[in-house]
């Protein structure tokens, strides 16, 4: 039995589009970068070496191959400290060419949404993330099931259309 592809594998094999929908107000409580941010450390966009890491390089390479990479985040308002942190470091995503939009959960009530965060690749393959009650990744699953792929794709597009681009979104 072949191992499921990693997120990195899926990004490398993607040909047209990679979209990511985030639905949670917090992730991974034991994140050293979050701890630093909570202690007042802020990343300097001009000091690329201080915030650069392999994931950003992969996104930049993927976009360089002509793949559209978009991320939409649905957040509760007022936002959690984690979302403040995430918003503050999103400049990295933008600088490598990823498009990021934000939508207040209050404005998403009439959008049919899946129960989990996901990545959708080329409108045909879905990587679903399952989190535990402590905001840690508990499991992931890959599916090509047409009904699930269609639901997630249409949910992402509905959120994207309504969401505010990162540079225009206000946390409060």
XYZ file of C-alpha atoms in Angstrom:
172
model
C 0.000 0.000 0.000
C 1.464 3.346 -1.065
C 1.844 6.091 1.500
C -0.442 9.077 1.178
C 1.236 12.026 -0.506
C 2.425 14.853 1.722
C 1.274 18.438 1.350
C 4.658 19.159 -0.180
C 4.222 16.305 -2.704
C 0.805 17.647 -3.667
C 2.125 21.186 -4.125
C 4.949 19.915 -6.325
C 2.577 17.909 -8.524
C -0.090 20.608 -8.758
C -0.567 22.005 -12.264
C -3.156 24.813 -12.134
C -4.476 25.709 -8.699
C -4.053 25.086 -5.002
C -6.632 26.563 -2.658
C -6.662 26.379 1.116
C -9.646 27.050 3.384
C -8.969 27.684 7.065
C -11.915 27.589 9.446
C -10.363 27.626 12.929
C -9.543 30.446 15.346
C -6.429 28.708 16.620
C -3.880 26.109 15.624
C -1.055 24.259 17.378
C -0.756 25.817 20.795
C 2.898 24.743 21.153
C 4.264 26.866 18.308
C 7.585 28.568 19.164
C 6.930 31.345 16.624
C 3.581 32.057 18.292
C 5.256 32.089 21.705
C 7.822 34.588 20.432
C 5.078 36.751 18.922
C 3.119 36.715 22.199
C 6.340 37.847 23.911
C 6.509 40.861 21.584
C 8.870 39.613 18.875
C 7.818 40.844 15.424
C 9.176 39.691 12.083
C 10.759 42.314 9.857
C 9.557 42.027 6.248
C 12.835 43.588 5.111
C 14.891 40.852 6.844
C 13.889 37.927 4.659
C 16.501 35.603 6.179
C 14.817 35.903 9.583
C 11.440 34.551 8.444
C 12.197 32.491 5.346
C 11.583 28.736 5.524
C 11.167 25.792 3.119
C 7.369 26.021 2.936
C 7.532 29.566 1.590
C 10.170 28.512 -0.925
C 7.889 25.715 -2.126
C 4.927 28.114 -2.482
C 7.098 30.576 -4.393
C 8.349 27.801 -6.706
C 4.777 26.543 -7.229
C 3.538 30.005 -8.159
C 6.587 30.404 -10.389
C 5.375 27.365 -12.379
C 2.140 29.241 -13.093
C 0.011 27.650 -10.369
C -2.485 29.932 -8.628
C -2.195 29.594 -4.833
C -5.027 31.104 -2.798
C -5.862 30.936 0.911
C -9.125 32.001 2.551
C -9.591 32.293 6.285
C -12.903 32.426 8.101
C -12.417 34.003 11.522
C -14.521 34.884 14.532
C -14.650 38.567 15.426
C -13.327 40.004 17.541
C -10.392 37.820 16.580
C -8.406 35.508 18.843
C -4.781 36.199 19.743
C -3.797 33.395 17.399
C -5.562 35.100 14.491
C -3.821 38.388 15.377
C -0.523 36.532 15.159
C -1.496 34.835 11.905
C -2.566 38.154 10.400
C 0.712 39.765 11.446
C 2.888 37.103 9.766
C 0.771 36.758 6.599
C 3.012 39.307 4.864
C 5.283 36.301 4.187
C 2.578 34.537 2.172
C 1.866 37.711 0.213
C 5.554 38.356 -0.545
C 5.964 34.909 -2.142
C 2.885 35.465 -4.329
C 0.105 33.703 -2.468
C -3.253 35.467 -2.443
C -4.901 35.620 0.987
C -8.385 36.766 1.924
C -10.241 36.968 5.230
C -13.943 36.620 6.043
C -15.651 37.272 9.347
C -17.561 34.191 10.471
C -20.593 36.489 10.870
C -20.584 36.992 7.109
C -20.396 33.280 6.325
C -23.652 32.062 7.869
C -25.360 31.358 4.547
C -22.376 29.600 2.929
C -22.482 25.778 3.010
C -19.121 24.888 4.547
C -17.314 21.609 5.183
C -16.473 20.793 8.780
C -12.715 20.743 8.280
C -9.854 22.770 6.866
C -8.597 21.561 3.508
C -6.344 22.050 0.519
C -7.857 21.446 -2.917
C -5.477 20.775 -5.808
C -6.464 21.320 -9.437
C -10.155 20.970 -8.479
C -9.718 17.203 -8.250
C -7.780 16.139 -5.157
C -8.561 17.136 -1.594
C -6.297 17.055 1.452
C -8.460 17.317 4.576
C -7.089 18.177 8.018
C -8.690 16.899 11.225
C -7.784 18.716 14.455
C -8.224 17.638 18.053
C -9.683 19.687 20.899
C -6.248 21.115 21.680
C -5.902 22.650 18.185
C -3.298 20.090 17.128
C -3.441 18.201 13.856
C -4.850 14.767 14.704
C -5.181 13.224 11.239
C -5.318 13.998 7.558
C -7.008 12.323 4.663
C -6.683 12.508 0.902
C -9.761 12.020 -1.250
C -10.837 12.366 -4.835
C -14.484 11.579 -4.048
C -16.346 13.814 -6.535
C -19.124 14.952 -4.192
C -16.714 15.977 -1.442
C -14.359 17.679 -3.908
C -17.289 19.593 -5.424
C -18.624 20.703 -2.012
C -15.220 21.926 -0.870
C -14.474 23.648 -4.158
C -17.769 25.507 -4.192
C -17.403 26.433 -0.502
C -13.951 27.868 -1.141
C -15.136 29.906 -4.133
C -18.135 31.278 -2.207
C -15.881 32.334 0.661
C -13.286 33.777 -1.725
C -15.854 35.881 -3.541
C -17.153 37.389 -0.302
C -13.856 37.674 1.585
C -11.647 40.752 1.896
C -8.099 40.796 0.515
C -5.449 40.681 3.243
C -4.248 44.267 2.803
C -7.803 45.602 3.180
C -8.981 43.392 6.066
C -9.215 44.988 9.513
C -9.048 42.784 12.586
C -11.465 44.891 14.663
